Amino acid sequence: MTDKKATLSVGDKSIELPVYSGTVGPDVIDVRALVQEGVFTYDPGFVSTAACESQITYIDGANGVLLHRGYPIEQLAECSDYLEVCYLLLHGELPSPEENKRFHDTVKNHTMLHDQMRNFFHGFRRDAHPMAIMCGVVGALSAFYHDQMDVKSAQQREITAHRLVAKMPTIAAWCYKYANGQPFMYPRNDLSYAENFLYMMFGTPCEDYKPNPVLAKAMDKIFILHADHEQNASTSTVRLAGSTGANPYACIASGIAALWGPAHGGANEAVLDMLAEIGDESNIEEFIAKAKDKDDPFRLMGFGHRVYKNFDPRAKVMRETAHEVLSELGLENDPLLKIAQRLEKIALEDDYFVQRKLYPNVDFYSGIILKAMGIPTSMFTVIFAMSRTIGWFSHWNEMVSGDYRIGRPRQLYTGSTSRDYPKG
């Protein structure tokens, strides 16, 4: 924080506003006093507005930097695992070996779902989108733990965090199993977090399923790279819902609903749709030309990023992981994946893309990895939501732990002025 000031002139009136500085990043102007002067700021999409103060995640899009509690995402992906990152996001520091073991054990002991939840799944149509099922089931968790949802209790918030992190893989895998008409697989405490998810996704009672360690490692990296991304649309939704005092399960369900949108969590699914539209390597040049034509509506999905004006730091990790997975599964010659690899090469070498910094982003590579693993595109956003739950919860927890106000955005009204109802 600083004692700098900014002066805003409105007509013949000058309004002095305080300016604050964070530890890194741009300064922010405190505009809260404007309402007393009868004016608001206008910022569609809130792209120039800091709606909160946070210590969790920092992004420098111009330089391709993503920090969780100060740790670069590349270092976390290389040296940590998803549950350790969960602890970091939630508590602010990396755990000691004893804390790490205790946290891992606690999560493992909360992975089961209440048996009545099976009936809840069976209330959905078999062809329901798995995001619809996940949104409903997560919201319904509030009906099973209604006696432990005092948002003012730090202990109850921590218990809720453990439950959500532990149960989300079970919920996600059951969404997949239900759509396929296969029996639900119960979690196993002898497996790691990522291994357990793969086991519940692909295991059956008919035979012993042993998760491939290369795929489990890749899945863990996907979880880490999607764990949090600062004040995005879904995180802001969770904070806004939480500002009303709503229970945390309802707040997380609201984040899932926001993530469902194709402009947010559906980006890696859009990558696979694009690859299917291209269809064959022989069509790539035609589609590259369409992408360069400003009058053509076709867009290359998975290239560039709204936040990162340089290379997405998560994509560097995912690129290496994608090649490991393809090599492990012997899928280097898969037709869609061949198209993806050719597009990647063009984007990294073609001057048009290099000059505009339209590099492949994390969604491009994660879509390739999930496709190679045999996960249907309808599950991509579900896995994203499962990974992002700890980020949503950490932001919600940070907000309700301090002083906060109910969210109440303003508007620029352009409708009719007061008028009388017509008589006769």
Short mmCIF file of C-alpha atoms in Angstrom, two decimals:
data_model
loop_
_atom_site.label_atom_id
_atom_site.label_comp_id
_atom_site.label_asym_id
_atom_site.label_seq_id
_atom_site.Cartn_x
_atom_site.Cartn_y
_atom_site.Cartn_z
CA MET A 1 0.00 0.00 0.00
CA THR A 2 1.17 3.61 -0.65
CA ASP A 3 -0.04 7.11 0.05
CA LYS A 4 -0.11 8.06 -3.63
CA LYS A 5 -3.18 9.89 -4.91
CA ALA A 6 -5.02 10.13 -8.24
CA THR A 7 -7.24 13.03 -9.25
CA LEU A 8 -10.37 12.51 -11.33
CA SER A 9 -12.02 15.50 -12.97
CA VAL A 10 -15.80 15.24 -13.51
CA GLY A 11 -17.08 18.45 -15.06
CA ASP A 12 -15.84 21.29 -12.84
CA LYS A 13 -15.34 18.95 -9.88
CA SER A 14 -12.04 17.29 -8.90
CA ILE A 15 -12.15 14.07 -6.88
CA GLU A 16 -9.05 12.82 -5.09
CA LEU A 17 -8.71 9.03 -4.91
CA PRO A 18 -6.12 6.90 -3.06
CA VAL A 19 -3.75 4.69 -5.05
CA TYR A 20 -2.58 1.34 -3.64
CA SER A 21 0.40 -0.80 -4.62
CA GLY A 22 0.56 -4.56 -4.24
CA THR A 23 3.76 -6.56 -3.76
CA VAL A 24 3.96 -6.91 -7.57
CA GLY A 25 1.73 -5.86 -10.45
CA PRO A 26 0.08 -2.59 -11.45
CA ASP A 27 -1.16 -0.02 -8.93
CA VAL A 28 -4.91 0.19 -8.30
CA ILE A 29 -7.03 3.30 -7.82
CA ASP A 30 -9.58 3.07 -5.00
CA VAL A 31 -12.81 4.33 -6.59
CA ARG A 32 -15.15 3.49 -3.73
CA ALA A 33 -15.65 7.19 -2.90
CA LEU A 34 -17.10 7.90 -6.34
CA VAL A 35 -20.58 6.74 -5.37
CA GLN A 36 -20.73 9.59 -2.85
CA GLU A 37 -20.10 11.97 -5.74
CA GLY A 38 -22.93 10.47 -7.79
CA VAL A 39 -20.78 8.74 -10.42
CA PHE A 40 -19.69 5.14 -11.12
CA THR A 41 -16.91 3.64 -13.21
CA TYR A 42 -17.88 1.76 -16.39
CA ASP A 43 -15.89 -1.41 -17.03
CA PRO A 44 -17.71 -4.17 -18.98
CA GLY A 45 -16.24 -7.55 -18.12
CA PHE A 46 -14.40 -5.99 -15.13
CA VAL A 47 -11.15 -6.18 -17.13
CA SER A 48 -9.77 -3.01 -15.51
CA THR A 49 -11.25 -3.48 -12.04
CA ALA A 50 -9.68 -5.10 -8.98
CA ALA A 51 -12.70 -6.39 -7.06
CA CYS A 52 -10.70 -7.90 -4.21
CA GLU A 53 -7.34 -8.13 -2.50
CA SER A 54 -5.70 -11.56 -2.67
CA GLN A 55 -2.46 -13.32 -1.73
CA ILE A 56 -3.07 -16.55 -3.63
CA THR A 57 -2.13 -16.30 -7.32
CA TYR A 58 -0.33 -13.70 -9.42
CA ILE A 59 -0.23 -13.54 -13.23
CA ASP A 60 2.02 -11.33 -15.34
CA GLY A 61 0.58 -11.99 -18.77
CA ALA A 62 3.06 -9.79 -20.63
CA ASN A 63 6.00 -11.87 -19.42
CA GLY A 64 4.32 -15.28 -19.20
CA VAL A 65 4.51 -15.55 -15.40
CA LEU A 66 2.16 -17.55 -13.16
CA LEU A 67 2.88 -17.73 -9.42
CA HIS A 68 1.00 -19.65 -6.73
CA ARG A 69 1.80 -18.12 -3.34
CA GLY A 70 5.01 -16.85 -4.97
CA TYR A 71 6.12 -20.18 -6.46
CA PRO A 72 6.45 -20.34 -10.30
CA ILE A 73 4.05 -22.84 -11.86
CA GLU A 74 6.91 -24.52 -13.74
CA GLN A 75 8.69 -25.36 -10.46
CA LEU A 76 5.51 -26.65 -8.84
CA ALA A 77 4.75 -28.87 -11.84
CA GLU A 78 8.29 -30.27 -11.76
CA CYS A 79 8.86 -30.70 -8.02
CA SER A 80 5.44 -31.01 -6.40
CA ASP A 81 2.27 -33.06 -6.72
CA TYR A 82 -1.34 -31.89 -6.90
CA LEU A 83 -2.20 -32.44 -3.24
CA GLU A 84 0.86 -30.52 -2.09
CA VAL A 85 -0.20 -27.66 -4.37
CA CYS A 86 -3.68 -27.88 -2.83
CA TYR A 87 -2.15 -27.47 0.62
CA LEU A 88 -0.08 -24.52 -0.62
CA LEU A 89 -3.08 -22.72 -2.13
CA LEU A 90 -5.20 -23.34 0.94
CA HIS A 91 -2.67 -22.55 3.68
CA GLY A 92 -0.23 -20.16 2.02
CA GLU A 93 2.94 -22.20 2.59
CA LEU A 94 4.31 -25.53 1.42
CA PRO A 95 3.69 -28.26 3.98
CA SER A 96 6.39 -29.87 6.10
CA PRO A 97 6.86 -33.60 5.41
CA GLU A 98 4.63 -34.39 8.41
CA GLU A 99 1.95 -31.91 7.30
CA ASN A 100 2.11 -33.22 3.76
CA LYS A 101 1.60 -36.83 4.86
CA ARG A 102 -1.24 -35.86 7.18
CA PHE A 103 -2.95 -33.87 4.40
CA HIS A 104 -2.58 -36.73 1.89
CA ASP A 105 -3.96 -39.21 4.43
CA THR A 106 -6.89 -36.95 5.31
CA VAL A 107 -7.87 -36.54 1.66
CA LYS A 108 -7.64 -40.30 1.06
CA ASN A 109 -9.97 -40.91 4.01
CA HIS A 110 -12.65 -38.58 2.60
CA THR A 111 -12.91 -39.91 -0.97
CA MET A 112 -16.05 -41.99 -0.41
CA LEU A 113 -19.44 -40.52 -1.27
CA HIS A 114 -22.47 -41.01 0.97
CA ASP A 115 -24.26 -44.11 -0.33
CA GLN A 116 -27.47 -42.13 -0.93
CA MET A 117 -25.57 -40.10 -3.54
CA ARG A 118 -25.87 -43.12 -5.84
CA ASN A 119 -29.61 -42.47 -5.98
CA PHE A 120 -28.96 -38.86 -6.89
CA PHE A 121 -26.94 -39.91 -9.94
CA HIS A 122 -29.71 -42.25 -11.05
CA GLY A 123 -32.13 -39.31 -11.17
CA PHE A 124 -30.35 -37.96 -14.26
CA ARG A 125 -30.86 -39.14 -17.83
CA ARG A 126 -28.07 -41.35 -19.11
CA ASP A 127 -27.35 -38.88 -21.92
CA ALA A 128 -27.11 -35.88 -19.58
CA HIS A 129 -23.96 -33.80 -19.98
CA PRO A 130 -21.51 -34.76 -17.20
CA MET A 131 -21.14 -31.08 -16.25
CA ALA A 132 -24.88 -30.95 -15.56
CA ILE A 133 -24.54 -33.96 -13.29
CA MET A 134 -21.47 -32.59 -11.52
CA CYS A 135 -23.09 -29.20 -10.93
CA GLY A 136 -26.14 -30.86 -9.38
CA VAL A 137 -24.25 -33.38 -7.28
CA VAL A 138 -21.78 -30.86 -5.83
CA GLY A 139 -24.62 -28.53 -4.88
CA ALA A 140 -26.41 -31.49 -3.30
CA LEU A 141 -23.44 -32.15 -0.99
CA SER A 142 -24.79 -29.30 1.13
CA ALA A 143 -27.76 -31.52 1.99
CA PHE A 144 -25.43 -34.18 3.41
CA TYR A 145 -23.20 -31.89 5.49
CA HIS A 146 -25.66 -29.18 6.48
CA ASP A 147 -24.58 -29.34 10.13
CA GLN A 148 -20.99 -28.36 9.36
CA MET A 149 -21.27 -25.30 7.13
CA ASP A 150 -20.67 -22.40 9.49
CA VAL A 151 -18.62 -20.17 7.20
CA LYS A 152 -17.30 -18.28 10.25
CA SER A 153 -15.65 -21.43 11.62
CA ALA A 154 -12.08 -21.95 10.37
CA GLN A 155 -12.23 -25.59 11.46
CA GLN A 156 -15.43 -26.30 9.54
CA ARG A 157 -14.05 -24.53 6.46
CA GLU A 158 -10.95 -26.73 6.57
CA ILE A 159 -13.05 -29.89 6.89
CA THR A 160 -15.13 -28.76 3.92
CA ALA A 161 -11.95 -28.17 1.88
CA HIS A 162 -10.78 -31.72 2.63
CA ARG A 163 -14.14 -33.14 1.63
CA LEU A 164 -14.34 -31.26 -1.64
CA VAL A 165 -10.79 -32.03 -2.76
CA ALA A 166 -11.27 -35.69 -1.82
CA LYS A 167 -14.72 -36.26 -3.30
CA MET A 168 -14.41 -34.39 -6.59
CA PRO A 169 -12.49 -37.19 -8.38
CA THR A 170 -15.13 -39.69 -7.23
CA ILE A 171 -17.94 -37.42 -8.44
CA ALA A 172 -16.17 -36.79 -11.77
CA ALA A 173 -15.46 -40.48 -12.40
CA TRP A 174 -19.03 -41.43 -11.48
CA CYS A 175 -20.34 -38.88 -14.01
CA TYR A 176 -18.36 -40.77 -16.65
CA LYS A 177 -19.42 -44.21 -15.45
CA TYR A 178 -23.09 -43.24 -15.30
CA ALA A 179 -23.07 -41.96 -18.88
CA ASN A 180 -21.52 -45.26 -20.03
CA GLY A 181 -23.87 -47.48 -18.06
CA GLN A 182 -20.97 -49.03 -16.16
CA PRO A 183 -20.98 -49.75 -12.41
CA PHE A 184 -19.49 -47.11 -10.15
CA MET A 185 -15.99 -47.88 -8.93
CA TYR A 186 -15.26 -47.02 -5.32
CA PRO A 187 -12.01 -45.19 -4.46
CA ARG A 188 -8.99 -47.06 -3.15
CA ASN A 189 -6.84 -45.64 -0.37
CA ASP A 190 -3.70 -47.42 -1.59
CA LEU A 191 -3.53 -45.33 -4.77
CA SER A 192 -2.31 -41.79 -5.31
CA TYR A 193 -4.79 -39.01 -6.10
CA ALA A 194 -4.25 -39.21 -9.87
CA GLU A 195 -4.04 -43.02 -9.89
CA ASN A 196 -7.29 -43.23 -7.96
CA PHE A 197 -9.05 -41.02 -10.49
CA LEU A 198 -7.86 -43.15 -13.41
CA TYR A 199 -8.86 -46.31 -11.53
CA MET A 200 -12.40 -45.02 -10.92
CA MET A 201 -12.64 -43.85 -14.54
CA PHE A 202 -11.38 -46.95 -16.34
CA GLY A 203 -11.50 -49.80 -13.85
CA THR A 204 -14.32 -52.34 -13.81
CA PRO A 205 -15.27 -55.14 -11.38
CA CYS A 206 -14.40 -57.66 -14.11
CA GLU A 207 -10.64 -57.33 -13.91
CA ASP A 208 -7.81 -55.79 -11.97
CA TYR A 209 -6.93 -52.32 -13.31
CA LYS A 210 -3.46 -50.94 -12.69
CA PRO A 211 -3.03 -47.24 -13.59
CA ASN A 212 -0.19 -46.55 -16.00
CA PRO A 213 2.40 -44.48 -14.05
CA VAL A 214 3.15 -42.27 -17.08
CA LEU A 215 -0.54 -41.45 -17.50
CA ALA A 216 -0.98 -40.92 -13.76
CA LYS A 217 1.95 -38.49 -13.76
CA ALA A 218 0.47 -36.64 -16.76
CA MET A 219 -2.94 -36.45 -15.08
CA ASP A 220 -1.36 -35.06 -11.91
CA LYS A 221 0.32 -32.34 -13.98
CA ILE A 222 -3.01 -31.47 -15.60
CA PHE A 223 -4.50 -31.12 -12.12
CA ILE A 224 -1.64 -28.85 -10.99
CA LEU A 225 -1.74 -26.64 -14.08
CA HIS A 226 -5.49 -26.07 -13.70
CA ALA A 227 -5.56 -25.67 -9.91
CA ASP A 228 -5.96 -21.88 -9.94
CA HIS A 229 -5.74 -18.95 -12.32
CA GLU A 230 -6.39 -15.82 -10.29
CA GLN A 231 -9.64 -13.80 -10.71
CA ASN A 232 -11.11 -15.49 -13.79
CA ALA A 233 -14.83 -15.75 -14.57
CA SER A 234 -15.54 -18.87 -12.49
CA THR A 235 -13.41 -17.77 -9.50
CA SER A 236 -15.11 -14.38 -9.51
CA THR A 237 -18.46 -16.19 -9.64
CA VAL A 238 -17.53 -18.24 -6.57
CA ARG A 239 -16.47 -15.10 -4.72
CA LEU A 240 -19.63 -13.25 -5.69
CA ALA A 241 -21.85 -16.15 -4.59
CA GLY A 242 -19.85 -16.48 -1.39
CA SER A 243 -20.26 -12.78 -0.61
CA THR A 244 -23.92 -13.49 0.14
CA GLY A 245 -23.00 -15.97 2.85
CA ALA A 246 -24.07 -18.95 0.72
CA ASN A 247 -22.73 -22.35 1.78
CA PRO A 248 -19.42 -23.43 0.17
CA TYR A 249 -20.93 -26.33 -1.78
CA ALA A 250 -23.41 -23.98 -3.47
CA CYS A 251 -20.56 -21.55 -4.20
CA ILE A 252 -18.41 -24.26 -5.81
CA ALA A 253 -21.45 -25.40 -7.84
CA SER A 254 -21.76 -21.82 -9.13
CA GLY A 255 -18.12 -21.96 -10.21
CA ILE A 256 -18.79 -25.21 -12.07
CA ALA A 257 -21.72 -23.56 -13.86
CA ALA A 258 -19.53 -20.61 -14.92
CA LEU A 259 -16.71 -22.92 -16.04
CA TRP A 260 -19.14 -24.85 -18.23
CA GLY A 261 -19.23 -22.01 -20.77
CA PRO A 262 -17.29 -22.68 -23.99
CA ALA A 263 -15.46 -19.36 -23.62
CA HIS A 264 -14.01 -20.54 -20.30
CA GLY A 265 -13.66 -24.21 -19.39
CA GLY A 266 -14.68 -25.60 -22.77
CA ALA A 267 -11.57 -24.39 -24.57
CA ASN A 268 -9.76 -27.75 -24.69
CA GLU A 269 -12.96 -29.41 -25.92
CA ALA A 270 -13.07 -26.79 -28.69
CA VAL A 271 -9.54 -27.80 -29.70
CA LEU A 272 -10.66 -31.37 -30.42
CA ASP A 273 -13.71 -30.10 -32.30
CA MET A 274 -11.40 -27.97 -34.45
CA LEU A 275 -9.08 -30.91 -35.17
CA ALA A 276 -12.10 -32.98 -36.21
CA GLU A 277 -13.26 -30.14 -38.48
CA ILE A 278 -9.86 -30.01 -40.20
CA GLY A 279 -10.15 -33.75 -40.62
CA ASP A 280 -6.91 -34.57 -42.42
CA GLU A 281 -3.34 -33.28 -42.64
CA SER A 282 -3.92 -32.46 -46.31
CA ASN A 283 -6.45 -29.79 -45.25
CA ILE A 284 -4.16 -27.94 -42.83
CA GLU A 285 -2.87 -25.33 -45.29
CA GLU A 286 -6.45 -24.44 -46.24
CA PHE A 287 -7.42 -23.91 -42.60
CA ILE A 288 -4.24 -21.97 -41.83
CA ALA A 289 -5.17 -19.60 -44.67
CA LYS A 290 -8.68 -19.27 -43.23
CA ALA A 291 -7.22 -18.48 -39.81
CA LYS A 292 -5.09 -15.70 -41.32
CA ASP A 293 -8.06 -14.22 -43.21
CA LYS A 294 -9.60 -11.56 -40.95
CA ASP A 295 -12.87 -11.83 -42.88
CA ASP A 296 -13.18 -15.57 -42.28
CA PRO A 297 -14.98 -16.62 -39.06
CA PHE A 298 -12.75 -19.68 -38.59
CA ARG A 299 -10.43 -19.50 -35.58
CA LEU A 300 -7.59 -21.75 -34.53
CA MET A 301 -8.62 -22.94 -31.07
CA GLY A 302 -5.97 -23.45 -28.41
CA PHE A 303 -3.62 -20.75 -29.73
CA GLY A 304 -2.92 -17.53 -27.88
CA HIS A 305 -4.51 -16.53 -24.57
CA ARG A 306 -6.51 -13.56 -23.34
CA VAL A 307 -4.21 -13.12 -20.34
CA TYR A 308 -0.82 -14.24 -21.65
CA LYS A 309 0.63 -11.93 -24.28
CA ASN A 310 3.64 -14.20 -24.39
CA PHE A 311 3.90 -17.99 -24.15
CA ASP A 312 1.51 -19.57 -21.64
CA PRO A 313 3.90 -20.89 -18.93
CA ARG A 314 1.61 -23.87 -18.32
CA ALA A 315 1.84 -24.83 -22.00
CA LYS A 316 5.59 -25.40 -21.72
CA VAL A 317 4.96 -28.10 -19.11
CA MET A 318 2.00 -29.58 -21.00
CA ARG A 319 3.93 -29.75 -24.27
CA GLU A 320 6.58 -32.00 -22.75
CA THR A 321 3.93 -34.09 -21.01
CA ALA A 322 1.93 -34.48 -24.22
CA HIS A 323 4.92 -35.96 -26.04
CA GLU A 324 5.59 -38.34 -23.13
CA VAL A 325 1.99 -39.59 -23.21
CA LEU A 326 1.89 -40.02 -26.99
CA SER A 327 5.15 -41.93 -26.90
CA GLU A 328 3.98 -44.15 -24.03
CA LEU A 329 0.73 -45.03 -25.80
CA GLY A 330 2.27 -45.37 -29.27
CA LEU A 331 -0.13 -42.81 -30.71
CA GLU A 332 2.31 -40.67 -32.65
CA ASN A 333 0.46 -41.67 -35.84
CA ASP A 334 -3.10 -41.07 -34.65
CA PRO A 335 -4.73 -38.93 -37.41
CA LEU A 336 -6.12 -36.18 -35.14
CA LEU A 337 -2.97 -36.05 -33.06
CA LYS A 338 -0.87 -35.82 -36.23
CA ILE A 339 -2.92 -32.77 -37.22
CA ALA A 340 -2.34 -31.29 -33.78
CA GLN A 341 1.41 -31.81 -33.98
CA ARG A 342 1.55 -30.26 -37.46
CA LEU A 343 -0.44 -27.23 -36.26
CA GLU A 344 1.89 -26.89 -33.28
CA LYS A 345 4.94 -26.84 -35.59
CA ILE A 346 3.36 -24.20 -37.85
CA ALA A 347 2.37 -21.99 -34.90
CA LEU A 348 5.90 -22.10 -33.49
CA GLU A 349 7.60 -21.32 -36.82
CA ASP A 350 5.20 -19.32 -39.03
CA ASP A 351 5.95 -15.57 -38.84
CA TYR A 352 2.22 -14.74 -38.81
CA PHE A 353 1.70 -16.63 -35.54
CA VAL A 354 5.10 -15.84 -34.00
CA GLN A 355 4.71 -12.07 -34.53
CA ARG A 356 1.23 -12.15 -32.97
CA LYS A 357 2.42 -14.45 -30.17
CA LEU A 358 -0.28 -16.98 -31.05
CA TYR A 359 1.52 -19.85 -29.39
CA PRO A 360 -0.20 -23.09 -28.38
CA ASN A 361 -1.71 -22.69 -24.91
CA VAL A 362 -2.41 -25.13 -22.08
CA ASP A 363 -5.82 -26.04 -23.53
CA PHE A 364 -4.24 -27.15 -26.80
CA TYR A 365 -1.93 -29.65 -25.13
CA SER A 366 -4.30 -30.80 -22.39
CA GLY A 367 -6.93 -31.61 -25.02
CA ILE A 368 -4.39 -33.74 -26.90
CA ILE A 369 -3.37 -35.58 -23.71
CA LEU A 370 -6.93 -36.30 -22.58
CA LYS A 371 -7.89 -37.49 -26.08
CA ALA A 372 -4.87 -39.81 -26.14
CA MET A 373 -5.89 -41.26 -22.77
CA GLY A 374 -9.29 -42.19 -24.17
CA ILE A 375 -11.24 -39.59 -22.22
CA PRO A 376 -14.26 -38.27 -24.18
CA THR A 377 -14.43 -34.55 -24.87
CA SER A 378 -17.58 -34.21 -22.75
CA MET A 379 -15.41 -35.02 -19.71
CA PHE A 380 -12.71 -32.42 -20.39
CA THR A 381 -14.45 -29.59 -18.54
CA VAL A 382 -15.39 -31.96 -15.71
CA ILE A 383 -11.69 -32.70 -15.15
CA PHE A 384 -10.98 -28.96 -15.32
CA ALA A 385 -13.63 -28.34 -12.64
CA MET A 386 -12.26 -31.10 -10.45
CA SER A 387 -8.78 -29.56 -10.67
CA ARG A 388 -9.97 -25.98 -10.12
CA THR A 389 -12.04 -26.78 -7.01
CA ILE A 390 -9.10 -26.10 -4.67
CA GLY A 391 -8.50 -22.73 -6.32
CA TRP A 392 -12.15 -21.77 -6.00
CA PHE A 393 -12.25 -22.89 -2.39
CA SER A 394 -9.01 -21.09 -1.50
CA HIS A 395 -10.36 -17.81 -2.86
CA TRP A 396 -13.70 -18.32 -1.11
CA ASN A 397 -11.88 -19.17 2.12
CA GLU A 398 -9.64 -16.12 1.82
CA MET A 399 -12.68 -13.89 1.34
CA VAL A 400 -14.84 -15.22 4.19
CA SER A 401 -11.83 -15.27 6.55
CA GLY A 402 -11.63 -11.49 6.46
CA ASP A 403 -13.90 -8.47 6.14
CA TYR A 404 -15.99 -8.57 3.00
CA ARG A 405 -19.13 -7.04 1.55
CA ILE A 406 -21.86 -8.55 -0.56
CA GLY A 407 -21.10 -8.03 -4.24
CA ARG A 408 -23.27 -5.39 -5.88
CA PRO A 409 -22.05 -4.28 -9.33
CA ARG A 410 -23.50 -1.08 -10.76
CA GLN A 411 -24.80 -0.40 -14.27
CA LEU A 412 -25.05 2.23 -16.97
CA TYR A 413 -28.82 2.42 -17.41
CA THR A 414 -29.94 3.14 -20.99
CA GLY A 415 -33.62 2.12 -20.77
CA SER A 416 -36.77 4.23 -20.63
CA THR A 417 -37.21 6.92 -18.04
CA SER A 418 -40.25 6.95 -15.75
CA ARG A 419 -43.54 6.79 -17.69
CA ASP A 420 -47.20 6.26 -16.91
CA TYR A 421 -49.12 3.09 -17.62
CA PRO A 422 -51.50 3.74 -20.57
CA LYS A 423 -55.19 4.15 -19.64
CA GLY A 424 -58.23 2.80 -21.46
#
